[in-house]
Amino acid sequence: MKTSGVFFLRGRPCSSLINSRTSEQLHGWVLSLGERTSARGVACFTAIWPGPEADRFMKEHPQLRAGDCLSLDLDRLHATGNELRGFVTRCELAPPRWPEPPHTEGAERAVGTTAAHAPQSSAGPIH
């Protein structure tokens, strides 16, 4: 199974030796990730990224920490011991803040206008 999207780091990436399909050990990285699933929910899982491409990315971005967002493609998703795991096939830093949609400014004005014309309570002002 494959997936892609923007995920946030739940901690710093960890360097690790990873067993390959041929039983040899490769150097790689383990990423503890989260994905917002609703207004209150976060799904947590682990991504494994072996090989020189992962090492190169981690050397270029030594400042990665919890809360940073990554745009990832993941392959071979599977459940292991009540945990979801997958292997990274593509990784890019996501921007620190997504650009605001063009309609945001008008929406803020509409909210301010609506609040300014809201009916007063019959009980009078609260002091």
mmCIF file with all atom_site columns, N, CA and C in Angstrom, residues 47-98:
data_model
loop_
_atom_site.group_PDB
_atom_site.id
_atom_site.type_symbol
_atom_site.label_atom_id
_atom_site.label_alt_id
_atom_site.label_comp_id
_atom_site.label_asym_id
_atom_site.label_entity_id
_atom_site.label_seq_id
_atom_site.pdbx_PDB_ins_code
_atom_site.Cartn_x
_atom_site.Cartn_y
_atom_site.Cartn_z
_atom_site.occupancy
_atom_site.B_iso_or_equiv
_atom_site.pdbx_formal_charge
_atom_site.auth_seq_id
_atom_site.auth_comp_id
_atom_site.auth_asym_id
_atom_site.auth_atom_id
_atom_site.pdbx_PDB_model_num
ATOM 1   N N  . ALA A 1 47 ? 8.025  6.056  9.966  1.00 0.00 ? 47 ALA A N  1
ATOM 2   C CA . ALA A 1 47 ? 8.532  5.933  8.599  1.00 0.00 ? 47 ALA A CA 1
ATOM 3   C C  . ALA A 1 47 ? 10.011 5.562  8.666  1.00 0.00 ? 47 ALA A C  1
ATOM 4   N N  . ILE A 1 48 ? 10.409 4.643  7.812  1.00 0.00 ? 48 ILE A N  1
ATOM 5   C CA . ILE A 1 48 ? 11.781 4.166  7.767  1.00 0.00 ? 48 ILE A CA 1
ATOM 6   C C  . ILE A 1 48 ? 12.368 4.603  6.424  1.00 0.00 ? 48 ILE A C  1
ATOM 7   N N  . TRP A 1 49 ? 13.569 5.174  6.473  1.00 0.00 ? 49 TRP A N  1
ATOM 8   C CA . TRP A 1 49 ? 14.184 5.695  5.258  1.00 0.00 ? 49 TRP A CA 1
ATOM 9   C C  . TRP A 1 49 ? 15.643 5.271  5.197  1.00 0.00 ? 49 TRP A C  1
ATOM 10  N N  . PRO A 1 50 ? 15.933 4.145  4.540  1.00 0.00 ? 50 PRO A N  1
ATOM 11  C CA . PRO A 1 50 ? 17.319 3.686  4.429  1.00 0.00 ? 50 PRO A CA 1
ATOM 12  C C  . PRO A 1 50 ? 18.020 4.261  3.204  1.00 0.00 ? 50 PRO A C  1
ATOM 13  N N  . GLY A 1 51 ? 19.353 4.250  3.265  1.00 0.00 ? 51 GLY A N  1
ATOM 14  C CA . GLY A 1 51 ? 20.134 4.551  2.078  1.00 0.00 ? 51 GLY A CA 1
ATOM 15  C C  . GLY A 1 51 ? 20.806 5.905  2.052  1.00 0.00 ? 51 GLY A C  1
ATOM 16  N N  . PRO A 1 52 ? 21.628 6.115  1.025  1.00 0.00 ? 52 PRO A N  1
ATOM 17  C CA . PRO A 1 52 ? 22.415 7.345  0.907  1.00 0.00 ? 52 PRO A CA 1
ATOM 18  C C  . PRO A 1 52 ? 21.573 8.602  0.666  1.00 0.00 ? 52 PRO A C  1
ATOM 19  N N  . GLU A 1 53 ? 20.426 8.460  0.005  1.00 0.00 ? 53 GLU A N  1
ATOM 20  C CA . GLU A 1 53 ? 19.560 9.632  -0.220 1.00 0.00 ? 53 GLU A CA 1
ATOM 21  C C  . GLU A 1 53 ? 19.058 10.184 1.113  1.00 0.00 ? 53 GLU A C  1
ATOM 22  N N  . ALA A 1 54 ? 18.707 9.279  2.036  1.00 0.00 ? 54 ALA A N  1
ATOM 23  C CA . ALA A 1 54 ? 18.257 9.701  3.369  1.00 0.00 ? 54 ALA A CA 1
ATOM 24  C C  . ALA A 1 54 ? 19.397 10.387 4.117  1.00 0.00 ? 54 ALA A C  1
ATOM 25  N N  . ASP A 1 55 ? 20.598 9.803  4.048  1.00 0.00 ? 55 ASP A N  1
ATOM 26  C CA . ASP A 1 55 ? 21.751 10.413 4.718  1.00 0.00 ? 55 ASP A CA 1
ATOM 27  C C  . ASP A 1 55 ? 22.025 11.813 4.177  1.00 0.00 ? 55 ASP A C  1
ATOM 28  N N  . ARG A 1 56 ? 21.948 11.971 2.870  1.00 0.00 ? 56 ARG A N  1
ATOM 29  C CA . ARG A 1 56 ? 22.183 13.267 2.228  1.00 0.00 ? 56 ARG A CA 1
ATOM 30  C C  . ARG A 1 56 ? 21.148 14.297 2.708  1.00 0.00 ? 56 ARG A C  1
ATOM 31  N N  . PHE A 1 57 ? 19.884 13.887 2.745  1.00 0.00 ? 57 PHE A N  1
ATOM 32  C CA . PHE A 1 57 ? 18.817 14.801 3.181  1.00 0.00 ? 57 PHE A CA 1
ATOM 33  C C  . PHE A 1 57 ? 19.048 15.225 4.637  1.00 0.00 ? 57 PHE A C  1
ATOM 34  N N  . MET A 1 58 ? 19.402 14.277 5.490  1.00 0.00 ? 58 MET A N  1
ATOM 35  C CA . MET A 1 58 ? 19.594 14.593 6.911  1.00 0.00 ? 58 MET A CA 1
ATOM 36  C C  . MET A 1 58 ? 20.820 15.491 7.118  1.00 0.00 ? 58 MET A C  1
ATOM 37  N N  . LYS A 1 59 ? 21.859 15.330 6.315  1.00 0.00 ? 59 LYS A N  1
ATOM 38  C CA . LYS A 1 59 ? 23.025 16.213 6.405  1.00 0.00 ? 59 LYS A CA 1
ATOM 39  C C  . LYS A 1 59 ? 22.662 17.627 5.963  1.00 0.00 ? 59 LYS A C  1
ATOM 40  N N  . GLU A 1 60 ? 21.796 17.741 4.961  1.00 0.00 ? 60 GLU A N  1
ATOM 41  C CA . GLU A 1 60 ? 21.371 19.057 4.470  1.00 0.00 ? 60 GLU A CA 1
ATOM 42  C C  . GLU A 1 60 ? 20.427 19.748 5.442  1.00 0.00 ? 60 GLU A C  1
ATOM 43  N N  . HIS A 1 61 ? 19.745 18.982 6.298  1.00 0.00 ? 61 HIS A N  1
ATOM 44  C CA . HIS A 1 61 ? 18.729 19.540 7.209  1.00 0.00 ? 61 HIS A CA 1
ATOM 45  C C  . HIS A 1 61 ? 18.961 19.045 8.641  1.00 0.00 ? 61 HIS A C  1
ATOM 46  N N  . PRO A 1 62 ? 20.101 19.397 9.245  1.00 0.00 ? 62 PRO A N  1
ATOM 47  C CA . PRO A 1 62 ? 20.390 18.900 10.597 1.00 0.00 ? 62 PRO A CA 1
ATOM 48  C C  . PRO A 1 62 ? 19.499 19.522 11.674 1.00 0.00 ? 62 PRO A C  1
ATOM 49  N N  . GLN A 1 63 ? 18.792 20.587 11.349 1.00 0.00 ? 63 GLN A N  1
ATOM 50  C CA . GLN A 1 63 ? 17.959 21.292 12.315 1.00 0.00 ? 63 GLN A CA 1
ATOM 51  C C  . GLN A 1 63 ? 16.564 20.682 12.476 1.00 0.00 ? 63 GLN A C  1
ATOM 52  N N  . LEU A 1 64 ? 16.248 19.591 11.782 1.00 0.00 ? 64 LEU A N  1
ATOM 53  C CA . LEU A 1 64 ? 14.901 18.993 11.869 1.00 0.00 ? 64 LEU A CA 1
ATOM 54  C C  . LEU A 1 64 ? 14.563 18.654 13.308 1.00 0.00 ? 64 LEU A C  1
ATOM 55  N N  . ARG A 1 65 ? 13.312 18.975 13.692 1.00 0.00 ? 65 ARG A N  1
ATOM 56  C CA . ARG A 1 65 ? 12.869 18.720 15.065 1.00 0.00 ? 65 ARG A CA 1
ATOM 57  C C  . ARG A 1 65 ? 11.368 18.500 15.079 1.00 0.00 ? 65 ARG A C  1
ATOM 58  N N  . ALA A 1 66 ? 10.856 18.157 16.234 1.00 0.00 ? 66 ALA A N  1
ATOM 59  C CA . ALA A 1 66 ? 9.415  17.927 16.387 1.00 0.00 ? 66 ALA A CA 1
ATOM 60  C C  . ALA A 1 66 ? 8.646  19.160 15.919 1.00 0.00 ? 66 ALA A C  1
ATOM 61  N N  . GLY A 1 67 ? 7.580  18.910 15.160 1.00 0.00 ? 67 GLY A N  1
ATOM 62  C CA . GLY A 1 67 ? 6.732  19.985 14.651 1.00 0.00 ? 67 GLY A CA 1
ATOM 63  C C  . GLY A 1 67 ? 7.032  20.372 13.217 1.00 0.00 ? 67 GLY A C  1
ATOM 64  N N  . ASP A 1 68 ? 8.235  20.067 12.723 1.00 0.00 ? 68 ASP A N  1
ATOM 65  C CA . ASP A 1 68 ? 8.559  20.364 11.326 1.00 0.00 ? 68 ASP A CA 1
ATOM 66  C C  . ASP A 1 68 ? 7.723  19.465 10.414 1.00 0.00 ? 68 ASP A C  1
ATOM 67  N N  . CYS A 1 69 ? 7.346  20.001 9.262  1.00 0.00 ? 69 CYS A N  1
ATOM 68  C CA . CYS A 1 69 ? 6.504  19.248 8.332  1.00 0.00 ? 69 CYS A CA 1
ATOM 69  C C  . CYS A 1 69 ? 7.305  18.779 7.119  1.00 0.00 ? 69 CYS A C  1
ATOM 70  N N  . LEU A 1 70 ? 7.003  17.557 6.697  1.00 0.00 ? 70 LEU A N  1
ATOM 71  C CA . LEU A 1 70 ? 7.642  16.955 5.538  1.00 0.00 ? 70 LEU A CA 1
ATOM 72  C C  . LEU A 1 70 ? 6.581  16.499 4.553  1.00 0.00 ? 70 LEU A C  1
ATOM 73  N N  . SER A 1 71 ? 6.846  16.716 3.278  1.00 0.00 ? 71 SER A N  1
ATOM 74  C CA . SER A 1 71 ? 6.008  16.172 2.221  1.00 0.00 ? 71 SER A CA 1
ATOM 75  C C  . SER A 1 71 ? 6.633  14.839 1.833  1.00 0.00 ? 71 SER A C  1
ATOM 76  N N  . LEU A 1 72 ? 5.891  13.746 2.038  1.00 0.00 ? 72 LEU A N  1
ATOM 77  C CA . LEU A 1 72 ? 6.439  12.404 1.879  1.00 0.00 ? 72 LEU A CA 1
ATOM 78  C C  . LEU A 1 72 ? 5.613  11.536 0.946  1.00 0.00 ? 72 LEU A C  1
ATOM 79  N N  . ASP A 1 73 ? 6.299  10.624 0.268  1.00 0.00 ? 73 ASP A N  1
ATOM 80  C CA . ASP A 1 73 ? 5.668  9.479  -0.377 1.00 0.00 ? 73 ASP A CA 1
ATOM 81  C C  . ASP A 1 73 ? 6.123  8.273  0.419  1.00 0.00 ? 73 ASP A C  1
ATOM 82  N N  . LEU A 1 74 ? 5.176  7.422  0.804  1.00 0.00 ? 74 LEU A N  1
ATOM 83  C CA . LEU A 1 74 ? 5.475  6.233  1.590  1.00 0.00 ? 74 LEU A CA 1
ATOM 84  C C  . LEU A 1 74 ? 5.002  4.992  0.848  1.00 0.00 ? 74 LEU A C  1
ATOM 85  N N  . ASP A 1 75 ? 5.761  3.923  0.981  1.00 0.00 ? 75 ASP A N  1
ATOM 86  C CA . ASP A 1 75 ? 5.445  2.658  0.333  1.00 0.00 ? 75 ASP A CA 1
ATOM 87  C C  . ASP A 1 75 ? 5.504  1.552  1.380  1.00 0.00 ? 75 ASP A C  1
ATOM 88  N N  . ARG A 1 76 ? 4.893  0.411  1.040  1.00 0.00 ? 76 ARG A N  1
ATOM 89  C CA . ARG A 1 76 ? 4.880  -0.779 1.885  1.00 0.00 ? 76 ARG A CA 1
ATOM 90  C C  . ARG A 1 76 ? 4.348  -0.481 3.292  1.00 0.00 ? 76 ARG A C  1
ATOM 91  N N  . LEU A 1 77 ? 3.242  0.244  3.367  1.00 0.00 ? 77 LEU A N  1
ATOM 92  C CA . LEU A 1 77 ? 2.606  0.494  4.666  1.00 0.00 ? 77 LEU A CA 1
ATOM 93  C C  . LEU A 1 77 ? 2.131  -0.828 5.239  1.00 0.00 ? 77 LEU A C  1
ATOM 94  N N  . HIS A 1 78 ? 2.395  -1.022 6.520  1.00 0.00 ? 78 HIS A N  1
ATOM 95  C CA . HIS A 1 78 ? 1.977  -2.256 7.173  1.00 0.00 ? 78 HIS A CA 1
ATOM 96  C C  . HIS A 1 78 ? 1.854  -2.017 8.680  1.00 0.00 ? 78 HIS A C  1
ATOM 97  N N  . ALA A 1 79 ? 1.060  -2.840 9.315  1.00 0.00 ? 79 ALA A N  1
ATOM 98  C CA . ALA A 1 79 ? 0.894  -2.761 10.770 1.00 0.00 ? 79 ALA A CA 1
ATOM 99  C C  . ALA A 1 79 ? 1.846  -3.758 11.420 1.00 0.00 ? 79 ALA A C  1
ATOM 100 N N  . THR A 1 80 ? 2.570  -3.283 12.421 1.00 0.00 ? 80 THR A N  1
ATOM 101 C CA . THR A 1 80 ? 3.479  -4.126 13.182 1.00 0.00 ? 80 THR A CA 1
ATOM 102 C C  . THR A 1 80 ? 3.281  -3.813 14.657 1.00 0.00 ? 80 THR A C  1
ATOM 103 N N  . GLY A 1 81 ? 2.791  -4.803 15.413 1.00 0.00 ? 81 GLY A N  1
ATOM 104 C CA . GLY A 1 81 ? 2.629  -4.599 16.851 1.00 0.00 ? 81 GLY A CA 1
ATOM 105 C C  . GLY A 1 81 ? 1.823  -3.371 17.215 1.00 0.00 ? 81 GLY A C  1
ATOM 106 N N  . ASN A 1 82 ? 0.665  -3.203 16.624 1.00 0.00 ? 82 ASN A N  1
ATOM 107 C CA . ASN A 1 82 ? -0.240 -2.092 16.911 1.00 0.00 ? 82 ASN A CA 1
ATOM 108 C C  . ASN A 1 82 ? 0.338  -0.736 16.478 1.00 0.00 ? 82 ASN A C  1
ATOM 109 N N  . GLU A 1 83 ? 1.240  -0.758 15.501 1.00 0.00 ? 83 GLU A N  1
ATOM 110 C CA . GLU A 1 83 ? 1.821  0.465  14.983 1.00 0.00 ? 83 GLU A CA 1
ATOM 111 C C  . GLU A 1 83 ? 1.848  0.388  13.458 1.00 0.00 ? 83 GLU A C  1
ATOM 112 N N  . LEU A 1 84 ? 1.560  1.507  12.810 1.00 0.00 ? 84 LEU A N  1
ATOM 113 C CA . LEU A 1 84 ? 1.620  1.579  11.356 1.00 0.00 ? 84 LEU A CA 1
ATOM 114 C C  . LEU A 1 84 ? 3.020  2.030  10.947 1.00 0.00 ? 84 LEU A C  1
ATOM 115 N N  . ARG A 1 85 ? 3.620  1.308  9.994  1.00 0.00 ? 85 ARG A N  1
ATOM 116 C CA . ARG A 1 85 ? 4.957  1.633  9.504  1.00 0.00 ? 85 ARG A CA 1
ATOM 117 C C  . ARG A 1 85 ? 4.960  1.680  7.984  1.00 0.00 ? 85 ARG A C  1
ATOM 118 N N  . GLY A 1 86 ? 5.883  2.461  7.446  1.00 0.00 ? 86 GLY A N  1
ATOM 119 C CA . GLY A 1 86 ? 6.048  2.537  6.001  1.00 0.00 ? 86 GLY A CA 1
ATOM 120 C C  . GLY A 1 86 ? 7.457  2.964  5.665  1.00 0.00 ? 86 GLY A C  1
ATOM 121 N N  . PHE A 1 87 ? 7.826  2.851  4.391  1.00 0.00 ? 87 PHE A N  1
ATOM 122 C CA . PHE A 1 87 ? 9.162  3.202  3.917  1.00 0.00 ? 87 PHE A CA 1
ATOM 123 C C  . PHE A 1 87 ? 9.085  4.442  3.047  1.00 0.00 ? 87 PHE A C  1
ATOM 124 N N  . VAL A 1 88 ? 9.965  5.401  3.292  1.00 0.00 ? 88 VAL A N  1
ATOM 125 C CA . VAL A 1 88 ? 9.996  6.660  2.552  1.00 0.00 ? 88 VAL A CA 1
ATOM 126 C C  . VAL A 1 88 ? 10.559 6.406  1.156  1.00 0.00 ? 88 VAL A C  1
ATOM 127 N N  . THR A 1 89 ? 9.841  6.893  0.133  1.00 0.00 ? 89 THR A N  1
ATOM 128 C CA . THR A 1 89 ? 10.346 6.840  -1.236 1.00 0.00 ? 89 THR A CA 1
ATOM 129 C C  . THR A 1 89 ? 10.653 8.234  -1.782 1.00 0.00 ? 89 THR A C  1
ATOM 130 N N  . ARG A 1 90 ? 10.093 9.265  -1.143 1.00 0.00 ? 90 ARG A N  1
ATOM 131 C CA . ARG A 1 90 ? 10.361 10.663 -1.520 1.00 0.00 ? 90 ARG A CA 1
ATOM 132 C C  . ARG A 1 90 ? 10.158 11.525 -0.292 1.00 0.00 ? 90 ARG A C  1
ATOM 133 N N  . CYS A 1 91 ? 11.039 12.526 -0.112 1.00 0.00 ? 91 CYS A N  1
ATOM 134 C CA . CYS A 1 91 ? 10.915 13.420 1.037  1.00 0.00 ? 91 CYS A CA 1
ATOM 135 C C  . CYS A 1 91 ? 11.343 14.824 0.640  1.00 0.00 ? 91 CYS A C  1
ATOM 136 N N  . GLU A 1 92 ? 10.533 15.811 1.010  1.00 0.00 ? 92 GLU A N  1
ATOM 137 C CA . GLU A 1 92 ? 10.851 17.227 0.828  1.00 0.00 ? 92 GLU A CA 1
ATOM 138 C C  . GLU A 1 92 ? 10.388 17.976 2.054  1.00 0.00 ? 92 GLU A C  1
ATOM 139 N N  . LEU A 1 93 ? 11.077 19.058 2.376  1.00 0.00 ? 93 LEU A N  1
ATOM 140 C CA . LEU A 1 93 ? 10.598 19.922 3.454  1.00 0.00 ? 93 LEU A CA 1
ATOM 141 C C  . LEU A 1 93 ? 9.333  20.628 2.997  1.00 0.00 ? 93 LEU A C  1
ATOM 142 N N  . ALA A 1 94 ? 8.355  20.663 3.845  1.00 0.00 ? 94 ALA A N  1
ATOM 143 C CA . ALA A 1 94 ? 7.158  21.463 3.561  1.00 0.00 ? 94 ALA A CA 1
ATOM 144 C C  . ALA A 1 94 ? 7.461  22.887 4.015  1.00 0.00 ? 94 ALA A C  1
ATOM 145 N N  . PRO A 1 95 ? 6.793  23.879 3.460  1.00 0.00 ? 95 PRO A N  1
ATOM 146 C CA . PRO A 1 95 ? 7.052  25.260 3.889  1.00 0.00 ? 95 PRO A CA 1
ATOM 147 C C  . PRO A 1 95 ? 6.697  25.430 5.366  1.00 0.00 ? 95 PRO A C  1
ATOM 148 N N  . PRO A 1 96 ? 7.381  26.353 6.064  1.00 0.00 ? 96 PRO A N  1
ATOM 149 C CA . PRO A 1 96 ? 7.083  26.546 7.486  1.00 0.00 ? 96 PRO A CA 1
ATOM 150 C C  . PRO A 1 96 ? 5.646  27.003 7.733  1.00 0.00 ? 96 PRO A C  1
ATOM 151 N N  . ARG A 1 97 ? 5.070  27.685 6.759  1.00 0.00 ? 97 ARG A N  1
ATOM 152 C CA . ARG A 1 97 ? 3.668  28.104 6.870  1.00 0.00 ? 97 ARG A CA 1
ATOM 153 C C  . ARG A 1 97 ? 3.100  28.130 5.463  1.00 0.00 ? 97 ARG A C  1
ATOM 154 N N  . TRP A 1 98 ? 1.974  27.476 5.270  1.00 0.00 ? 98 TRP A N  1
ATOM 155 C CA . TRP A 1 98 ? 1.342  27.477 3.953  1.00 0.00 ? 98 TRP A CA 1
ATOM 156 C C  . TRP A 1 98 ? 0.832  28.874 3.650  1.00 0.00 ? 98 TRP A C  1
#
